[in-house]
Amino acid sequence: MRVQEQAMRVREQAMRRALIIVLGLGPMLVAGLLAAQNIDYQPDPSWQAPAPAAARPNPQAGSPELAAGGRKLFLRICARCHGAEGGGLKNAADLQLPVVQRQTDGALFWKITNGNQRRGMPSFSGVPEMQRWQIVLYLRTLAAEKEKQK
Amino acid sequence: MNLRNLPLAVVLLALTPAVFAQDTPYFVTYDHHLEEPGNLEISVSNNLGIPRTGQPVFAAPLLELEYGVKAWWTTEFYLEGQSRERDSTIFTGWRLENRFRPLAREHRINPVLYFEFENVNEGSRIMKELVGHASSFDEPNADLRRAHARELETKLILSSTAHDWNISENFIVEKNLTENEGYEFGYSLGVWRPLARIASAKDCRFCRENFIAGLELYGGLGSTEQFGFHDTAHYLAPVIRWNVTDDSAIVLSPAVGLTSGSNPLLLRFKYQYEVNGFGRKVASLFRSKQ
């Protein structure tokens, strides 16, 4: 009987500890995510895609399944500066912000292709063209994810 | 740097996260893709030369450290050696190069300016570029290592991206600062293309998207004393690059000699490893604790 009581007490203690960890880590995780987001990001006004480039449609717009490949590329190429969820680290843009998401697919493609030397973003023209469009496709899902979180 | 920081620097290097390098499979030709700012690329490569019958096989290993200073400026430091069958292994010298990209945006033709200082001896066989006339390789390494040359090399790199193809042309001028040999000239042309245009969703290593194939053509164009193709070496070299992981790659290239002054075959091999945010990590070692 005493053995059973002791086992129950140990189980209760373990559950209490798990609850403390979850309650403690939850706000920390949220705070971490918020801190990882570069909400103060100010776009470079002189970094604008030329009108013909901005007007280019994404040739993969009708194939949303390709966004999964875009996510893989994003994590490899972009996440180091923009964060795994695109929230922006250091000086890099928060890609979830409306100021970014309002831009056309063509404008985002142009920015990936050309980079912005003033802000330290390299040109990624070495990445195959269709893969750059895949990244654009994935960037659109970041906005959808944010809406879902609301 | 305080020596106490050395183990920490090694640990930081090992723990640095992986990054995706902009892939270039060339051995000799340069395109307009520079190293990402703050990143360090470490490469070890070897040039195995199969000469004509009766001449000894040679191997020329090379260590390259490439650092992205700015988005428009990449610097690189080389250490090289050479080992020859029935002879010896020698250190052949060092090189320091800088590449500058004057135009910020992508254009139909993207120029890059290249400047390199070489402090090498006559035993050098890495063949990072070919200039001037074909050189004989008859003397023993003991003699070759005594003949030093300080050279200044400049290149005009023109590179274009057409859909998924890269097309690059390099024009080379080299001046020996130790001896008056006039100016020596060379060229290098290259094309490459990834084997897959679309990235798959799965994290695969052997799928086509991780391979890039290309072709290089390079050789000497004589000197101001005798310009042209006479007595020059030229090579045609298929290249293939495999991105083994997100941060490392293996590059292979068998180069076929096209003239009597060329070696019949060169076998080139390179392993590359990219270190992300290297500059920032090193700078943090020197930062004040406050």
CSV table of C-alpha atoms in Angstrom, one decimal:
chain,number,residue,atom,x,y,z
A,1,MET,CA,0.0,0.0,0.0
A,2,ARG,CA,2.8,2.3,1.0
A,3,VAL,CA,4.6,1.5,-2.2
A,4,GLN,CA,1.5,2.4,-4.2
A,5,GLU,CA,1.2,5.8,-2.4
A,6,GLN,CA,4.9,6.5,-3.0
A,7,ALA,CA,4.5,5.7,-6.7
A,8,MET,CA,1.4,8.0,-6.9
A,9,ARG,CA,3.3,10.8,-5.2
A,10,VAL,CA,6.3,10.4,-7.6
A,11,ARG,CA,3.9,10.5,-10.5
A,12,GLU,CA,2.1,13.7,-9.2
A,13,GLN,CA,5.5,15.4,-8.7
A,14,ALA,CA,6.5,14.5,-12.2
A,15,MET,CA,3.3,15.9,-13.6
A,16,ARG,CA,3.6,19.1,-11.5
A,17,ARG,CA,7.2,19.6,-12.9
A,18,ALA,CA,6.0,19.0,-16.5
A,19,LEU,CA,3.2,21.6,-16.0
A,20,ILE,CA,5.7,24.1,-14.6
A,21,ILE,CA,8.0,23.5,-17.6
A,22,VAL,CA,5.2,23.9,-20.1
A,23,LEU,CA,3.8,27.1,-18.4
A,24,GLY,CA,7.3,28.5,-18.1
A,25,LEU,CA,8.5,27.7,-21.5
A,26,GLY,CA,5.3,28.7,-23.4
A,27,PRO,CA,5.6,32.5,-22.7
A,28,MET,CA,9.4,32.2,-23.3
A,29,LEU,CA,8.7,30.6,-26.6
A,30,VAL,CA,6.2,33.3,-27.6
A,31,ALA,CA,8.6,36.0,-26.4
A,32,GLY,CA,11.4,34.4,-28.4
A,33,LEU,CA,9.3,34.3,-31.5
A,34,LEU,CA,8.4,38.0,-31.0
A,35,ALA,CA,12.0,38.9,-30.4
A,36,ALA,CA,13.0,36.9,-33.6
A,37,GLN,CA,10.6,39.0,-35.6
A,38,ASN,CA,12.0,42.2,-36.9
A,39,ILE,CA,8.8,44.3,-36.5
A,40,ASP,CA,10.8,47.6,-36.7
A,41,TYR,CA,11.9,46.8,-40.2
A,42,GLN,CA,12.0,49.8,-42.5
A,43,PRO,CA,12.1,49.1,-46.2
A,44,ASP,CA,14.8,50.8,-48.4
A,45,PRO,CA,12.7,53.2,-50.5
A,46,SER,CA,15.3,53.3,-53.3
A,47,TRP,CA,15.1,49.5,-53.7
A,48,GLN,CA,12.3,49.2,-56.2
A,49,ALA,CA,11.8,46.7,-58.9
A,50,PRO,CA,11.5,48.3,-62.4
A,51,ALA,CA,7.9,48.2,-63.6
A,52,PRO,CA,8.3,45.5,-66.3
A,53,ALA,CA,10.0,43.2,-63.7
A,54,ALA,CA,7.4,43.9,-61.1
A,55,ALA,CA,4.6,43.0,-63.6
A,56,ARG,CA,6.0,39.5,-64.2
A,57,PRO,CA,3.6,36.9,-63.0
A,58,ASN,CA,4.8,33.8,-61.1
A,59,PRO,CA,4.8,31.0,-63.7
A,60,GLN,CA,4.2,28.6,-60.8
A,61,ALA,CA,1.1,30.4,-59.4
A,62,GLY,CA,-1.1,27.5,-60.6
A,63,SER,CA,1.0,24.9,-58.8
A,64,PRO,CA,0.8,25.6,-55.1
A,65,GLU,CA,2.3,22.2,-54.3
A,66,LEU,CA,5.7,23.6,-55.5
A,67,ALA,CA,5.8,25.8,-52.4
A,68,ALA,CA,7.1,22.9,-50.3
A,69,GLY,CA,10.2,22.9,-52.4
A,70,GLY,CA,10.3,26.6,-52.0
A,71,ARG,CA,10.2,26.2,-48.2
A,72,LYS,CA,13.2,23.9,-48.4
A,73,LEU,CA,15.1,26.4,-50.5
A,74,PHE,CA,14.0,29.2,-48.1
A,75,LEU,CA,15.4,27.4,-45.1
A,76,ARG,CA,18.7,26.8,-46.9
A,77,ILE,CA,19.2,30.2,-48.5
A,78,CYS,CA,17.1,32.8,-46.7
A,79,ALA,CA,16.4,31.7,-43.1
A,80,ARG,CA,19.9,32.6,-41.9
A,81,CYS,CA,19.0,36.3,-42.1
A,82,HIS,CA,15.2,36.3,-42.4
A,83,GLY,CA,14.5,33.6,-39.8
A,84,ALA,CA,12.9,30.2,-40.3
A,85,GLU,CA,9.5,31.7,-40.2
A,86,GLY,CA,10.5,34.8,-42.3
A,87,GLY,CA,10.2,37.1,-39.3
A,88,GLY,CA,13.5,38.8,-40.0
A,89,LEU,CA,16.7,38.8,-37.9
A,90,LYS,CA,19.2,41.6,-37.4
A,91,ASN,CA,18.7,44.1,-40.3
A,92,ALA,CA,16.9,41.7,-42.6
A,93,ALA,CA,13.2,42.3,-43.6
A,94,ASP,CA,10.3,40.8,-41.7
A,95,LEU,CA,8.8,39.0,-44.8
A,96,GLN,CA,5.4,38.6,-43.0
A,97,LEU,CA,4.8,42.3,-42.9
A,98,PRO,CA,2.1,43.8,-45.2
A,99,VAL,CA,4.8,46.1,-46.7
A,100,VAL,CA,6.5,43.1,-48.1
A,101,GLN,CA,3.5,40.9,-48.8
A,102,ARG,CA,1.8,43.8,-50.7
A,103,GLN,CA,4.6,43.6,-53.3
A,104,THR,CA,4.0,41.7,-56.5
A,105,ASP,CA,5.5,38.3,-57.2
A,106,GLY,CA,7.6,39.9,-59.9
A,107,ALA,CA,9.0,42.5,-57.5
A,108,LEU,CA,9.9,39.8,-54.9
A,109,PHE,CA,11.5,37.7,-57.6
A,110,TRP,CA,13.5,40.8,-58.8
A,111,LYS,CA,14.7,41.5,-55.3
A,112,ILE,CA,15.9,37.9,-54.7
A,113,THR,CA,17.7,38.0,-58.1
A,114,ASN,CA,19.4,41.4,-57.7
A,115,GLY,CA,20.0,41.7,-53.9
A,116,ASN,CA,20.5,45.0,-52.2
A,117,GLN,CA,24.2,45.8,-51.7
A,118,ARG,CA,23.4,48.8,-49.5
A,119,ARG,CA,21.6,46.6,-47.0
A,120,GLY,CA,24.0,43.7,-47.4
A,121,MET,CA,21.6,41.4,-49.2
A,122,PRO,CA,23.5,39.4,-51.8
A,123,SER,CA,22.2,38.7,-55.3
A,124,PHE,CA,20.9,35.2,-55.6
A,125,SER,CA,20.9,35.0,-59.4
A,126,GLY,CA,23.0,31.8,-59.1
A,127,VAL,CA,19.9,30.0,-57.9
A,128,PRO,CA,18.0,28.6,-60.9
A,129,GLU,CA,15.2,30.8,-62.1
A,130,MET,CA,12.4,28.4,-61.4
A,131,GLN,CA,13.7,27.8,-57.9
A,132,ARG,CA,13.7,31.5,-57.2
A,133,TRP,CA,10.0,31.5,-58.3
A,134,GLN,CA,9.4,28.6,-55.9
A,135,ILE,CA,10.8,30.8,-53.1
A,136,VAL,CA,8.4,33.5,-54.0
A,137,LEU,CA,5.6,31.0,-53.9
A,138,TYR,CA,6.6,30.0,-50.4
A,139,LEU,CA,6.8,33.6,-49.3
A,140,ARG,CA,3.1,33.9,-50.0
A,141,THR,CA,2.4,31.1,-47.5
A,142,LEU,CA,4.1,33.1,-44.8
A,143,ALA,CA,1.3,35.7,-44.9
A,144,ALA,CA,-1.4,33.0,-44.9
A,145,GLU,CA,0.3,31.3,-41.9
A,146,LYS,CA,0.2,34.7,-40.0
A,147,GLU,CA,-3.5,35.1,-40.8
A,148,LYS,CA,-4.2,31.6,-39.4
A,149,GLN,CA,-2.3,32.4,-36.2
A,150,LYS,CA,-4.6,35.4,-35.6
B,1,MET,CA,44.6,37.4,-30.5
B,2,ASN,CA,44.9,35.8,-27.1
B,3,LEU,CA,45.9,32.1,-27.5
B,4,ARG,CA,43.3,31.3,-24.8
B,5,ASN,CA,40.7,32.1,-27.4
B,6,LEU,CA,42.0,29.6,-29.9
B,7,PRO,CA,40.1,26.5,-28.7
B,8,LEU,CA,37.0,28.8,-28.6
B,9,ALA,CA,37.5,29.8,-32.2
B,10,VAL,CA,37.8,26.2,-33.2
B,11,VAL,CA,34.6,25.3,-31.4
B,12,LEU,CA,32.8,28.3,-33.0
B,13,LEU,CA,34.0,27.2,-36.4
B,14,ALA,CA,32.7,23.7,-35.8
B,15,LEU,CA,29.3,24.9,-34.5
B,16,THR,CA,28.7,27.4,-37.2
B,17,PRO,CA,25.5,26.6,-39.0
B,18,ALA,CA,25.4,25.5,-42.5
B,19,VAL,CA,24.6,27.7,-45.4
B,20,PHE,CA,23.8,27.3,-49.0
B,21,ALA,CA,26.6,28.5,-51.2
B,22,GLN,CA,25.9,29.9,-54.6
B,23,ASP,CA,27.1,27.1,-56.7
B,24,THR,CA,29.8,27.5,-59.3
B,25,PRO,CA,31.4,24.4,-60.7
B,26,TYR,CA,34.4,26.0,-62.4
B,27,PHE,CA,38.0,25.3,-61.6
B,28,VAL,CA,39.6,28.0,-63.7
B,29,THR,CA,36.8,30.3,-65.0
B,30,TYR,CA,35.2,32.8,-62.7
B,31,ASP,CA,31.6,34.0,-62.9
B,32,HIS,CA,30.0,37.0,-61.3
B,33,HIS,CA,28.8,35.3,-58.1
B,34,LEU,CA,30.8,36.5,-55.2
B,35,GLU,CA,31.1,35.0,-51.7
B,36,GLU,CA,28.3,36.1,-49.4
B,37,PRO,CA,29.4,38.9,-47.0
B,38,GLY,CA,30.9,37.5,-43.8
B,39,ASN,CA,31.1,33.9,-45.0
B,40,LEU,CA,34.3,31.9,-45.4
B,41,GLU,CA,34.7,29.2,-47.9
B,42,ILE,CA,37.4,26.6,-47.3
B,43,SER,CA,38.4,24.5,-50.3
B,44,VAL,CA,41.0,21.8,-50.8
B,45,SER,CA,41.7,20.8,-54.3
B,46,ASN,CA,44.2,18.8,-56.3
B,47,ASN,CA,45.3,19.0,-59.9
B,48,LEU,CA,46.7,15.6,-61.0
B,49,GLY,CA,48.6,15.9,-64.3
B,50,ILE,CA,49.1,13.0,-66.6
B,51,PRO,CA,51.9,14.1,-68.9
B,52,ARG,CA,53.2,12.7,-72.2
B,53,THR,CA,54.9,9.3,-72.2
B,54,GLY,CA,58.2,9.2,-70.3
B,55,GLN,CA,57.4,12.3,-68.2
B,56,PRO,CA,56.5,11.9,-64.5
B,57,VAL,CA,53.0,12.3,-63.2
B,58,PHE,CA,52.5,15.3,-60.9
B,59,ALA,CA,50.0,16.3,-58.3
B,60,ALA,CA,49.5,19.9,-57.3
B,61,PRO,CA,47.4,20.4,-54.1
B,62,LEU,CA,45.8,23.8,-53.2
B,63,LEU,CA,44.2,25.3,-50.1
B,64,GLU,CA,41.8,28.2,-50.8
B,65,LEU,CA,40.3,30.5,-48.2
B,66,GLU,CA,37.7,32.7,-49.7
B,67,TYR,CA,36.0,35.4,-47.7
B,68,GLY,CA,33.1,37.7,-48.6
B,69,VAL,CA,34.1,41.2,-47.3
B,70,LYS,CA,31.2,43.0,-48.9
B,71,ALA,CA,28.4,42.1,-51.3
B,72,TRP,CA,30.6,43.6,-54.0
B,73,TRP,CA,34.1,42.5,-52.8
B,74,THR,CA,35.5,39.0,-52.2
B,75,THR,CA,39.1,38.2,-51.2
B,76,GLU,CA,40.9,34.9,-51.4
B,77,PHE,CA,44.2,33.5,-50.1
B,78,TYR,CA,45.9,30.4,-51.5
B,79,LEU,CA,48.6,28.1,-50.4
B,80,GLU,CA,49.9,25.6,-52.9
B,81,GLY,CA,52.3,22.7,-53.4
B,82,GLN,CA,53.5,20.2,-55.9
B,83,SER,CA,54.6,16.6,-55.8
B,84,ARG,CA,56.1,14.7,-58.7
B,85,GLU,CA,56.7,11.0,-59.4
B,86,ARG,CA,60.3,10.0,-58.9
B,87,ASP,CA,61.1,13.5,-57.5
B,88,SER,CA,60.1,15.4,-54.4
B,89,THR,CA,57.2,17.3,-52.8
B,90,ILE,CA,57.6,21.0,-52.5
B,91,PHE,CA,55.8,24.1,-51.3
B,92,THR,CA,55.3,26.3,-54.4
B,93,GLY,CA,54.0,29.5,-52.9
B,94,TRP,CA,51.0,31.7,-52.0
B,95,ARG,CA,48.6,34.0,-53.8
B,96,LEU,CA,46.2,36.7,-52.7
B,97,GLU,CA,43.4,37.7,-54.9
B,98,ASN,CA,40.6,40.3,-54.8
B,99,ARG,CA,37.4,40.4,-56.9
B,100,PHE,CA,35.2,43.5,-57.2
B,101,ARG,CA,31.8,43.7,-58.7
B,102,PRO,CA,31.3,47.3,-59.9
B,103,LEU,CA,27.7,47.1,-60.9
B,104,ALA,CA,25.2,46.5,-58.2
B,105,ARG,CA,22.3,45.0,-60.2
B,106,GLU,CA,22.1,42.1,-62.5
B,107,HIS,CA,22.7,43.0,-66.1
B,108,ARG,CA,22.9,41.1,-69.4
B,109,ILE,CA,26.7,41.1,-68.9
B,110,ASN,CA,28.0,41.4,-65.4
B,111,PRO,CA,31.6,42.6,-65.2
B,112,VAL,CA,33.9,41.6,-62.3
B,113,LEU,CA,37.4,43.0,-61.9
B,114,TYR,CA,40.1,40.6,-60.6
B,115,PHE,CA,43.5,41.5,-59.1
B,116,GLU,CA,45.9,38.9,-57.8
B,117,PHE,CA,49.4,39.0,-56.4
B,118,GLU,CA,51.4,35.7,-56.7
B,119,ASN,CA,54.5,34.8,-54.8
B,120,VAL,CA,55.3,31.4,-56.4
B,121,ASN,CA,58.2,29.4,-57.7
B,122,GLU,CA,58.6,27.7,-61.0
B,123,GLY,CA,57.4,24.4,-59.6
B,124,SER,CA,53.8,25.7,-59.4
B,125,ARG,CA,51.4,23.4,-61.2
B,126,ILE,CA,48.0,24.2,-59.8
B,127,MET,CA,47.0,25.7,-63.2
B,128,LYS,CA,44.5,28.1,-61.7
B,129,GLU,CA,45.0,30.0,-64.9
B,130,LEU,CA,47.0,29.5,-68.1
B,131,VAL,CA,48.9,32.4,-69.6
B,132,GLY,CA,51.7,32.9,-72.0
B,133,HIS,CA,53.4,29.9,-73.7
B,134,ALA,CA,53.5,26.3,-72.8
B,135,SER,CA,56.2,25.6,-70.2
B,136,SER,CA,58.4,22.5,-70.1
B,137,PHE,CA,58.5,20.4,-66.9
B,138,ASP,CA,61.9,18.7,-67.3
B,139,GLU,CA,63.9,20.3,-64.5
B,140,PRO,CA,63.9,18.6,-61.0
B,141,ASN,CA,61.9,20.2,-58.2
B,142,ALA,CA,65.1,21.2,-56.4
B,143,ASP,CA,65.9,23.5,-59.2
B,144,LEU,CA,62.4,24.7,-59.9
B,145,ARG,CA,61.8,25.8,-56.3
B,146,ARG,CA,64.9,28.1,-56.4
B,147,ALA,CA,63.4,30.1,-59.3
B,148,HIS,CA,60.9,32.5,-57.6
B,149,ALA,CA,58.5,34.8,-59.3
B,150,ARG,CA,56.4,37.6,-58.0
B,151,GLU,CA,53.6,38.2,-60.4
B,152,LEU,CA,50.6,40.5,-60.8
B,153,GLU,CA,47.6,39.1,-62.5
B,154,THR,CA,44.5,40.9,-63.6
B,155,LYS,CA,41.3,39.5,-65.1
B,156,LEU,CA,38.3,41.0,-66.7
B,157,ILE,CA,35.5,38.6,-65.9
B,158,LEU,CA,32.3,38.9,-67.9
B,159,SER,CA,29.4,36.7,-66.8
B,160,SER,CA,25.8,36.3,-67.9
B,161,THR,CA,22.8,34.4,-66.7
B,162,ALA,CA,20.4,33.3,-69.4
B,163,HIS,CA,17.5,31.4,-67.8
B,164,ASP,CA,19.4,28.7,-65.9
B,165,TRP,CA,22.6,28.9,-67.9
B,166,ASN,CA,25.7,30.7,-66.8
B,167,ILE,CA,28.1,31.9,-69.5
B,168,SER,CA,31.4,33.4,-68.5
B,169,GLU,CA,34.4,34.8,-70.3
B,170,ASN,CA,37.6,35.7,-68.6
B,171,PHE,CA,40.5,37.7,-70.2
B,172,ILE,CA,43.8,37.4,-68.3
B,173,VAL,CA,46.9,39.6,-68.3
B,174,GLU,CA,49.8,38.7,-66.1
B,175,LYS,CA,53.1,40.6,-65.4
B,176,ASN,CA,56.1,39.0,-63.9
B,177,LEU,CA,57.5,41.6,-61.5
B,178,THR,CA,60.8,39.7,-60.9
B,179,GLU,CA,61.9,39.3,-64.5
B,180,ASN,CA,61.1,41.3,-67.6
B,181,GLU,CA,59.1,38.9,-69.6
B,182,GLY,CA,56.6,41.4,-71.0
B,183,TYR,CA,52.9,40.9,-70.4
B,184,GLU,CA,51.5,37.4,-70.8
B,185,PHE,CA,47.9,36.7,-71.9
B,186,GLY,CA,45.4,34.0,-71.4
B,187,TYR,CA,41.7,33.3,-71.6
B,188,SER,CA,39.0,31.1,-70.0
B,189,LEU,CA,35.5,30.4,-71.1
B,190,GLY,CA,32.8,28.5,-69.3
B,191,VAL,CA,29.1,27.5,-69.2
B,192,TRP,CA,27.2,25.7,-66.5
B,193,ARG,CA,23.7,24.7,-65.8
B,194,PRO,CA,21.9,22.9,-62.9
B,195,LEU,CA,20.6,19.5,-63.8
B,196,ALA,CA,17.2,20.2,-62.3
B,197,ARG,CA,15.2,23.4,-62.5
B,198,ILE,CA,12.7,22.7,-59.8
B,199,ALA,CA,13.5,21.9,-56.1
B,200,SER,CA,11.7,18.8,-54.8
B,201,ALA,CA,10.0,19.0,-51.4
B,202,LYS,CA,12.0,16.1,-49.9
B,203,ASP,CA,15.5,16.5,-48.5
B,204,CYS,CA,17.4,14.4,-50.9
B,205,ARG,CA,21.2,14.2,-51.6
B,206,PHE,CA,21.4,12.3,-54.8
B,207,CYS,CA,18.5,14.0,-56.7
B,208,ARG,CA,19.3,16.0,-59.8
B,209,GLU,CA,18.8,19.4,-58.1
B,210,ASN,CA,22.0,18.9,-56.2
B,211,PHE,CA,24.1,18.5,-59.4
B,212,ILE,CA,25.5,21.2,-61.7
B,213,ALA,CA,27.3,20.3,-64.9
B,214,GLY,CA,29.3,22.5,-67.2
B,215,LEU,CA,32.2,22.9,-69.6
B,216,GLU,CA,35.4,25.0,-69.5
B,217,LEU,CA,37.8,25.9,-72.2
B,218,TYR,CA,41.1,27.6,-71.1
B,219,GLY,CA,44.6,28.3,-72.4
B,220,GLY,CA,47.4,30.7,-73.0
B,221,LEU,CA,47.6,33.4,-75.7
B,222,GLY,CA,51.3,34.1,-75.7
B,223,SER,CA,52.9,37.4,-74.6
B,224,THR,CA,53.7,40.9,-75.8
B,225,GLU,CA,56.9,39.3,-77.3
B,226,GLN,CA,54.9,36.7,-79.3
B,227,PHE,CA,51.1,37.0,-79.2
B,228,GLY,CA,48.9,34.2,-80.5
B,229,PHE,CA,48.3,30.4,-80.3
B,230,HIS,CA,51.9,29.3,-81.2
B,231,ASP,CA,53.4,27.0,-78.6
B,232,THR,CA,50.6,27.5,-76.1
B,233,ALA,CA,48.6,25.0,-73.9
B,234,HIS,CA,44.8,24.7,-74.1
B,235,TYR,CA,42.3,22.4,-72.3
B,236,LEU,CA,38.7,21.4,-72.7
B,237,ALA,CA,37.2,20.4,-69.4
B,238,PRO,CA,33.8,19.0,-68.5
B,239,VAL,CA,32.9,19.9,-64.9
B,240,ILE,CA,30.5,18.4,-62.5
B,241,ARG,CA,29.5,19.7,-59.0
B,242,TRP,CA,27.6,17.7,-56.4
B,243,ASN,CA,26.3,19.6,-53.4
B,244,VAL,CA,26.9,16.9,-50.8
B,245,THR,CA,25.2,18.8,-48.0
B,246,ASP,CA,23.8,22.3,-47.7
B,247,ASP,CA,27.3,23.6,-46.8
B,248,SER,CA,29.7,21.3,-48.7
B,249,ALA,CA,30.3,20.2,-52.2
B,250,ILE,CA,32.6,18.0,-54.3
B,251,VAL,CA,33.7,19.2,-57.8
B,252,LEU,CA,35.3,17.0,-60.4
B,253,SER,CA,36.8,17.9,-63.8
B,254,PRO,CA,38.8,15.8,-66.3
B,255,ALA,CA,40.6,18.3,-68.6
B,256,VAL,CA,41.8,17.1,-72.0
B,257,GLY,CA,44.8,18.8,-73.5
B,258,LEU,CA,44.2,20.1,-77.0
B,259,THR,CA,47.7,21.1,-78.2
B,260,SER,CA,51.1,19.5,-78.3
B,261,GLY,CA,52.1,21.9,-75.5
B,262,SER,CA,49.4,20.7,-73.2
B,263,ASN,CA,49.4,17.7,-70.9
B,264,PRO,CA,47.2,15.0,-72.4
B,265,LEU,CA,45.0,14.8,-69.3
B,266,LEU,CA,44.5,16.8,-66.0
B,267,LEU,CA,42.2,15.3,-63.3
B,268,ARG,CA,40.9,18.0,-61.0
B,269,PHE,CA,39.2,17.4,-57.7
B,270,LYS,CA,37.9,19.9,-55.1
B,271,TYR,CA,36.1,19.7,-51.8
B,272,GLN,CA,34.4,22.9,-50.5
B,273,TYR,CA,33.0,23.8,-47.1
B,274,GLU,CA,31.2,27.0,-46.4
B,275,VAL,CA,31.3,28.6,-43.0
B,276,ASN,CA,28.4,31.0,-42.3
B,277,GLY,CA,28.9,34.3,-40.4
B,278,PHE,CA,32.7,33.6,-39.9
B,279,GLY,CA,33.6,37.3,-39.8
B,280,ARG,CA,31.0,38.0,-37.1
B,281,LYS,CA,32.1,35.1,-34.9
B,282,VAL,CA,35.8,36.1,-35.1
B,283,ALA,CA,34.9,39.8,-34.4
B,284,SER,CA,33.0,38.7,-31.3
B,285,LEU,CA,36.2,37.2,-29.9
B,286,PHE,CA,37.8,40.6,-29.8
B,287,ARG,CA,34.8,42.5,-28.5
B,288,SER,CA,34.8,44.0,-25.1
B,289,LYS,CA,32.9,42.1,-22.5
B,290,GLN,CA,31.0,45.2,-21.4
